[in-house]
Amino acid sequence: MAAERTLSIIKPDATRRNLTGRINAKFEEAGLRIVAQKRLRLTEAQAGAFYGVHKERPFYKDLVSFMTSGPVVAQVLEGENAVAKNREVMGATNPANADPGTIRKEFAESIEANSVHGSDSAENAATEIAFFFAGIEITG
Ligand code: RTP
Ligand code: MG
């Protein structure tokens, strides 16, 4: 089966606590390959656009403010069933409901400061990857 790609973001709560390496180890142990990666600070306009689908949700404003509160690490993960596999490794949105061994169970601080983002479909992954990366920056 052809390898799939997904967009992952290590969120500001995790970069602040120096957890980038431990989170990346979880991805790699699950068979996901980090084929692109960069650390950046999102502007309010960029975070607002990235989370545009959530614009009408009550947590949108807080989410944008949280995502701009510190640096993030945007990355492209590649592997078999990368979208689903990544979401499995991340665990449930609310760390209280996340399975043992998942990133959010081990590292998340709250339902908002939950350490990682992962695309929720292959279609959204393509859009989200293009939001952060040019094709030339991705090396499989
Ligand atoms: P993500 O998009 O970050 O991978 O997470 P997800 O699919 O599990 O969660 P989603 O429903 O797409 O929500 C996006 C992010 O918004 C924050 N959130 N806060 N305060 C709240 O009730 C609440 N609900 C969601 C989280 O940071 C979540 O990851
Ligand atoms: Mg989502």
PDB file of C-alpha atoms and ligand atoms in Angstrom:
ATOM      1  CA  MET A   1       0.000   0.000   0.000  1.00  0.00           C
ATOM      2  CA  ALA A   2       1.254   3.496  -0.833  1.00  0.00           C
ATOM      3  CA  ALA A   3       2.469   5.576   2.084  1.00  0.00           C
ATOM      4  CA  GLU A   4       0.066   8.244   3.298  1.00  0.00           C
ATOM      5  CA  ARG A   5       0.993  11.648   4.737  1.00  0.00           C
ATOM      6  CA  THR A   6      -0.547  13.684   7.533  1.00  0.00           C
ATOM      7  CA  LEU A   7       0.080  17.090   9.092  1.00  0.00           C
ATOM      8  CA  SER A   8       1.092  17.147  12.736  1.00  0.00           C
ATOM      9  CA  ILE A   9       1.615  20.143  15.022  1.00  0.00           C
ATOM     10  CA  ILE A  10       3.403  20.003  18.350  1.00  0.00           C
ATOM     11  CA  LYS A  11       1.505  22.706  20.246  1.00  0.00           C
ATOM     12  CA  PRO A  12       2.849  25.547  22.457  1.00  0.00           C
ATOM     13  CA  ASP A  13       2.192  23.726  25.759  1.00  0.00           C
ATOM     14  CA  ALA A  14       4.545  20.957  24.603  1.00  0.00           C
ATOM     15  CA  THR A  15       7.305  23.131  23.099  1.00  0.00           C
ATOM     16  CA  ARG A  16       7.279  25.192  26.336  1.00  0.00           C
ATOM     17  CA  ARG A  17       7.939  22.021  28.374  1.00  0.00           C
ATOM     18  CA  ASN A  18      10.683  20.840  25.971  1.00  0.00           C
ATOM     19  CA  LEU A  19       8.740  17.726  24.906  1.00  0.00           C
ATOM     20  CA  THR A  20       9.472  17.807  21.153  1.00  0.00           C
ATOM     21  CA  GLY A  21      11.910  14.901  21.247  1.00  0.00           C
ATOM     22  CA  ARG A  22       9.737  12.679  23.426  1.00  0.00           C
ATOM     23  CA  ILE A  23       6.714  13.287  21.204  1.00  0.00           C
ATOM     24  CA  ASN A  24       8.733  12.602  18.053  1.00  0.00           C
ATOM     25  CA  ALA A  25       9.927   9.320  19.604  1.00  0.00           C
ATOM     26  CA  LYS A  26       6.271   8.257  19.973  1.00  0.00           C
ATOM     27  CA  PHE A  27       5.646   8.919  16.266  1.00  0.00           C
ATOM     28  CA  GLU A  28       8.770   7.045  15.198  1.00  0.00           C
ATOM     29  CA  GLU A  29       8.066   4.087  17.499  1.00  0.00           C
ATOM     30  CA  ALA A  30       4.640   3.803  15.820  1.00  0.00           C
ATOM     31  CA  GLY A  31       6.282   3.555  12.400  1.00  0.00           C
ATOM     32  CA  LEU A  32       5.597   7.133  11.311  1.00  0.00           C
ATOM     33  CA  ARG A  33       8.465   8.893   9.532  1.00  0.00           C
ATOM     34  CA  ILE A  34       9.023  12.639  10.034  1.00  0.00           C
ATOM     35  CA  VAL A  35       9.569  13.715   6.417  1.00  0.00           C
ATOM     36  CA  ALA A  36       9.395  17.487   7.060  1.00  0.00           C
ATOM     37  CA  GLN A  37       9.604  19.588  10.208  1.00  0.00           C
ATOM     38  CA  LYS A  38       9.899  23.245  11.211  1.00  0.00           C
ATOM     39  CA  ARG A  39       9.522  25.334  14.340  1.00  0.00           C
ATOM     40  CA  LEU A  40       7.654  28.627  13.995  1.00  0.00           C
ATOM     41  CA  ARG A  41       5.461  31.079  15.853  1.00  0.00           C
ATOM     42  CA  LEU A  42       2.003  31.432  14.326  1.00  0.00           C
ATOM     43  CA  THR A  43       0.463  34.888  13.968  1.00  0.00           C
ATOM     44  CA  GLU A  44      -3.142  35.412  15.022  1.00  0.00           C
ATOM     45  CA  ALA A  45      -4.189  35.578  11.356  1.00  0.00           C
ATOM     46  CA  GLN A  46      -2.382  32.317  10.550  1.00  0.00           C
ATOM     47  CA  ALA A  47      -3.815  30.415  13.530  1.00  0.00           C
ATOM     48  CA  GLY A  48      -7.269  31.847  12.797  1.00  0.00           C
ATOM     49  CA  ALA A  49      -7.083  30.681   9.197  1.00  0.00           C
ATOM     50  CA  PHE A  50      -5.738  27.238  10.093  1.00  0.00           C
ATOM     51  CA  TYR A  51      -8.621  26.662  12.529  1.00  0.00           C
ATOM     52  CA  GLY A  52     -11.199  28.387  10.290  1.00  0.00           C
ATOM     53  CA  VAL A  53     -13.473  25.300  10.384  1.00  0.00           C
ATOM     54  CA  HIS A  54     -13.953  25.916  14.124  1.00  0.00           C
ATOM     55  CA  LYS A  55     -14.826  29.617  13.737  1.00  0.00           C
ATOM     56  CA  GLU A  56     -18.348  29.199  15.142  1.00  0.00           C
ATOM     57  CA  ARG A  57     -17.307  26.977  18.046  1.00  0.00           C
ATOM     58  CA  PRO A  58     -17.278  28.496  21.563  1.00  0.00           C
ATOM     59  CA  PHE A  59     -13.608  27.576  22.072  1.00  0.00           C
ATOM     60  CA  TYR A  60     -12.332  29.210  18.830  1.00  0.00           C
ATOM     61  CA  LYS A  61     -11.025  32.473  20.321  1.00  0.00           C
ATOM     62  CA  ASP A  62      -9.240  30.724  23.178  1.00  0.00           C
ATOM     63  CA  LEU A  63      -7.800  28.167  20.770  1.00  0.00           C
ATOM     64  CA  VAL A  64      -6.322  30.864  18.502  1.00  0.00           C
ATOM     65  CA  SER A  65      -4.897  32.675  21.505  1.00  0.00           C
ATOM     66  CA  PHE A  66      -3.376  29.421  22.846  1.00  0.00           C
ATOM     67  CA  MET A  67      -1.888  28.449  19.471  1.00  0.00           C
ATOM     68  CA  THR A  68      -0.137  31.837  19.219  1.00  0.00           C
ATOM     69  CA  SER A  69       1.127  31.788  22.821  1.00  0.00           C
ATOM     70  CA  GLY A  70       4.457  30.184  21.912  1.00  0.00           C
ATOM     71  CA  PRO A  71       6.323  28.324  19.183  1.00  0.00           C
ATOM     72  CA  VAL A  72       4.867  25.269  17.471  1.00  0.00           C
ATOM     73  CA  VAL A  73       6.583  22.514  15.506  1.00  0.00           C
ATOM     74  CA  ALA A  74       4.793  21.735  12.241  1.00  0.00           C
ATOM     75  CA  GLN A  75       5.648  18.422  10.687  1.00  0.00           C
ATOM     76  CA  VAL A  76       4.667  15.999   7.955  1.00  0.00           C
ATOM     77  CA  LEU A  77       4.400  12.373   9.074  1.00  0.00           C
ATOM     78  CA  GLU A  78       4.496   9.590   6.512  1.00  0.00           C
ATOM     79  CA  GLY A  79       3.587   5.922   6.773  1.00  0.00           C
ATOM     80  CA  GLU A  80       0.939   3.331   6.126  1.00  0.00           C
ATOM     81  CA  ASN A  81      -2.450   4.745   7.211  1.00  0.00           C
ATOM     82  CA  ALA A  82      -0.608   7.786   8.572  1.00  0.00           C
ATOM     83  CA  VAL A  83      -3.773   9.828   9.311  1.00  0.00           C
ATOM     84  CA  ALA A  84      -5.420   7.135  11.438  1.00  0.00           C
ATOM     85  CA  LYS A  85      -2.172   5.919  12.966  1.00  0.00           C
ATOM     86  CA  ASN A  86      -1.219   9.425  14.044  1.00  0.00           C
ATOM     87  CA  ARG A  87      -4.601  10.009  15.682  1.00  0.00           C
ATOM     88  CA  GLU A  88      -4.205   6.691  17.491  1.00  0.00           C
ATOM     89  CA  VAL A  89      -0.803   7.739  18.851  1.00  0.00           C
ATOM     90  CA  MET A  90      -2.194  11.177  19.853  1.00  0.00           C
ATOM     91  CA  GLY A  91      -5.156   9.791  21.814  1.00  0.00           C
ATOM     92  CA  ALA A  92      -8.513  11.437  22.519  1.00  0.00           C
ATOM     93  CA  THR A  93      -8.859  15.251  22.336  1.00  0.00           C
ATOM     94  CA  ASN A  94      -9.572  15.382  26.071  1.00  0.00           C
ATOM     95  CA  PRO A  95      -6.602  13.801  27.894  1.00  0.00           C
ATOM     96  CA  ALA A  96      -9.023  12.525  30.553  1.00  0.00           C
ATOM     97  CA  ASN A  97     -10.434  10.181  27.892  1.00  0.00           C
ATOM     98  CA  ALA A  98      -7.125   9.276  26.221  1.00  0.00           C
ATOM     99  CA  ASP A  99      -5.802   5.708  26.323  1.00  0.00           C
ATOM    100  CA  PRO A 100      -2.674   4.856  28.325  1.00  0.00           C
ATOM    101  CA  GLY A 101       0.530   5.287  26.336  1.00  0.00           C
ATOM    102  CA  THR A 102      -0.887   7.971  24.026  1.00  0.00           C
ATOM    103  CA  ILE A 103       0.773  11.381  23.714  1.00  0.00           C
ATOM    104  CA  ARG A 104      -2.207  13.219  25.173  1.00  0.00           C
ATOM    105  CA  LYS A 105      -2.532  10.826  28.119  1.00  0.00           C
ATOM    106  CA  GLU A 106       1.143  11.220  28.971  1.00  0.00           C
ATOM    107  CA  PHE A 107       1.715  14.896  28.168  1.00  0.00           C
ATOM    108  CA  ALA A 108      -1.467  16.962  27.653  1.00  0.00           C
ATOM    109  CA  GLU A 109      -2.373  19.579  30.255  1.00  0.00           C
ATOM    110  CA  SER A 110      -6.057  20.038  29.326  1.00  0.00           C
ATOM    111  CA  ILE A 111      -8.617  19.582  26.545  1.00  0.00           C
ATOM    112  CA  GLU A 112      -7.223  22.769  24.954  1.00  0.00           C
ATOM    113  CA  ALA A 113      -3.508  22.487  25.801  1.00  0.00           C
ATOM    114  CA  ASN A 114      -3.414  18.942  24.481  1.00  0.00           C
ATOM    115  CA  SER A 115       0.131  18.947  23.070  1.00  0.00           C
ATOM    116  CA  VAL A 116      -0.522  17.858  19.476  1.00  0.00           C
ATOM    117  CA  HIS A 117      -2.698  18.386  16.428  1.00  0.00           C
ATOM    118  CA  GLY A 118      -3.219  15.789  13.702  1.00  0.00           C
ATOM    119  CA  SER A 119      -5.209  16.004  10.451  1.00  0.00           C
ATOM    120  CA  ASP A 120      -8.543  14.164  10.625  1.00  0.00           C
ATOM    121  CA  SER A 121      -8.727  12.924   6.996  1.00  0.00           C
ATOM    122  CA  ALA A 122      -6.413  12.387   4.041  1.00  0.00           C
ATOM    123  CA  GLU A 123      -8.183  15.215   2.228  1.00  0.00           C
ATOM    124  CA  ASN A 124      -7.692  17.689   5.087  1.00  0.00           C
ATOM    125  CA  ALA A 125      -4.111  16.459   5.475  1.00  0.00           C
ATOM    126  CA  ALA A 126      -3.286  17.581   1.929  1.00  0.00           C
ATOM    127  CA  THR A 127      -4.725  21.061   2.604  1.00  0.00           C
ATOM    128  CA  GLU A 128      -2.995  21.359   5.986  1.00  0.00           C
ATOM    129  CA  ILE A 129       0.375  20.166   4.637  1.00  0.00           C
ATOM    130  CA  ALA A 130       0.167  22.796   1.879  1.00  0.00           C
ATOM    131  CA  PHE A 131      -0.623  25.433   4.536  1.00  0.00           C
ATOM    132  CA  PHE A 132       2.813  24.914   6.160  1.00  0.00           C
ATOM    133  CA  PHE A 133       5.105  23.347   3.557  1.00  0.00           C
ATOM    134  CA  ALA A 134       6.190  23.681  -0.051  1.00  0.00           C
ATOM    135  CA  GLY A 135       6.644  20.383  -1.874  1.00  0.00           C
ATOM    136  CA  ILE A 136      10.401  20.958  -2.071  1.00  0.00           C
ATOM    137  CA  GLU A 137      10.616  20.932   1.764  1.00  0.00           C
ATOM    138  CA  ILE A 138       9.236  17.389   2.078  1.00  0.00           C
ATOM    139  CA  THR A 139      11.702  14.516   1.676  1.00  0.00           C
ATOM    140  CA  GLY A 140      10.220  11.046   1.912  1.00  0.00           C
TER     141      GLY A 140
HETATM  142  P1  RTP B   1      -6.773  18.459  16.625  1.00  0.00           P
HETATM  143  O1  RTP B   1      -7.672  19.008  15.539  1.00  0.00           O
HETATM  144  O2  RTP B   1      -6.002  19.533  17.351  1.00  0.00           O
HETATM  145  O3  RTP B   1      -5.919  17.331  16.179  1.00  0.00           O
HETATM  146  O4  RTP B   1      -7.670  17.836  17.752  1.00  0.00           O
HETATM  147  P2  RTP B   1      -9.047  17.111  17.640  1.00  0.00           P
HETATM  148  O5  RTP B   1      -9.401  16.817  16.209  1.00  0.00           O
HETATM  149  O6  RTP B   1      -8.956  15.995  18.603  1.00  0.00           O
HETATM  150  O7  RTP B   1     -10.024  18.219  18.213  1.00  0.00           O
HETATM  151  P3  RTP B   1     -10.973  19.282  17.461  1.00  0.00           P
HETATM  152  O8  RTP B   1     -12.377  18.973  17.839  1.00  0.00           O
HETATM  153  O9  RTP B   1     -10.614  19.377  15.999  1.00  0.00           O
HETATM  154  O10 RTP B   1     -10.563  20.632  18.184  1.00  0.00           O
HETATM  155  C1  RTP B   1      -9.390  21.325  17.811  1.00  0.00           C
HETATM  156  C2  RTP B   1      -8.650  21.766  19.054  1.00  0.00           C
HETATM  157  O11 RTP B   1      -9.423  22.723  19.749  1.00  0.00           O
HETATM  158  C3  RTP B   1      -9.164  22.602  21.149  1.00  0.00           C
HETATM  159  N1  RTP B   1     -10.424  22.339  21.846  1.00  0.00           N
HETATM  160  N2  RTP B   1     -10.781  22.980  22.925  1.00  0.00           N
HETATM  161  N3  RTP B   1     -12.174  23.902  25.201  1.00  0.00           N
HETATM  162  C4  RTP B   1     -12.703  22.935  24.458  1.00  0.00           C
HETATM  163  O12 RTP B   1     -13.762  22.394  24.720  1.00  0.00           O
HETATM  164  C5  RTP B   1     -11.960  22.480  23.290  1.00  0.00           C
HETATM  165  N4  RTP B   1     -12.343  21.550  22.438  1.00  0.00           N
HETATM  166  C6  RTP B   1     -11.365  21.470  21.520  1.00  0.00           C
HETATM  167  C7  RTP B   1      -8.173  21.473  21.335  1.00  0.00           C
HETATM  168  O13 RTP B   1      -6.856  22.032  21.361  1.00  0.00           O
HETATM  169  C8  RTP B   1      -8.399  20.651  20.099  1.00  0.00           C
HETATM  170  O14 RTP B   1      -7.279  19.851  19.816  1.00  0.00           O
HETATM  171 MG    MG B   2      -9.413  18.315  14.625  1.00  0.00          MG
END
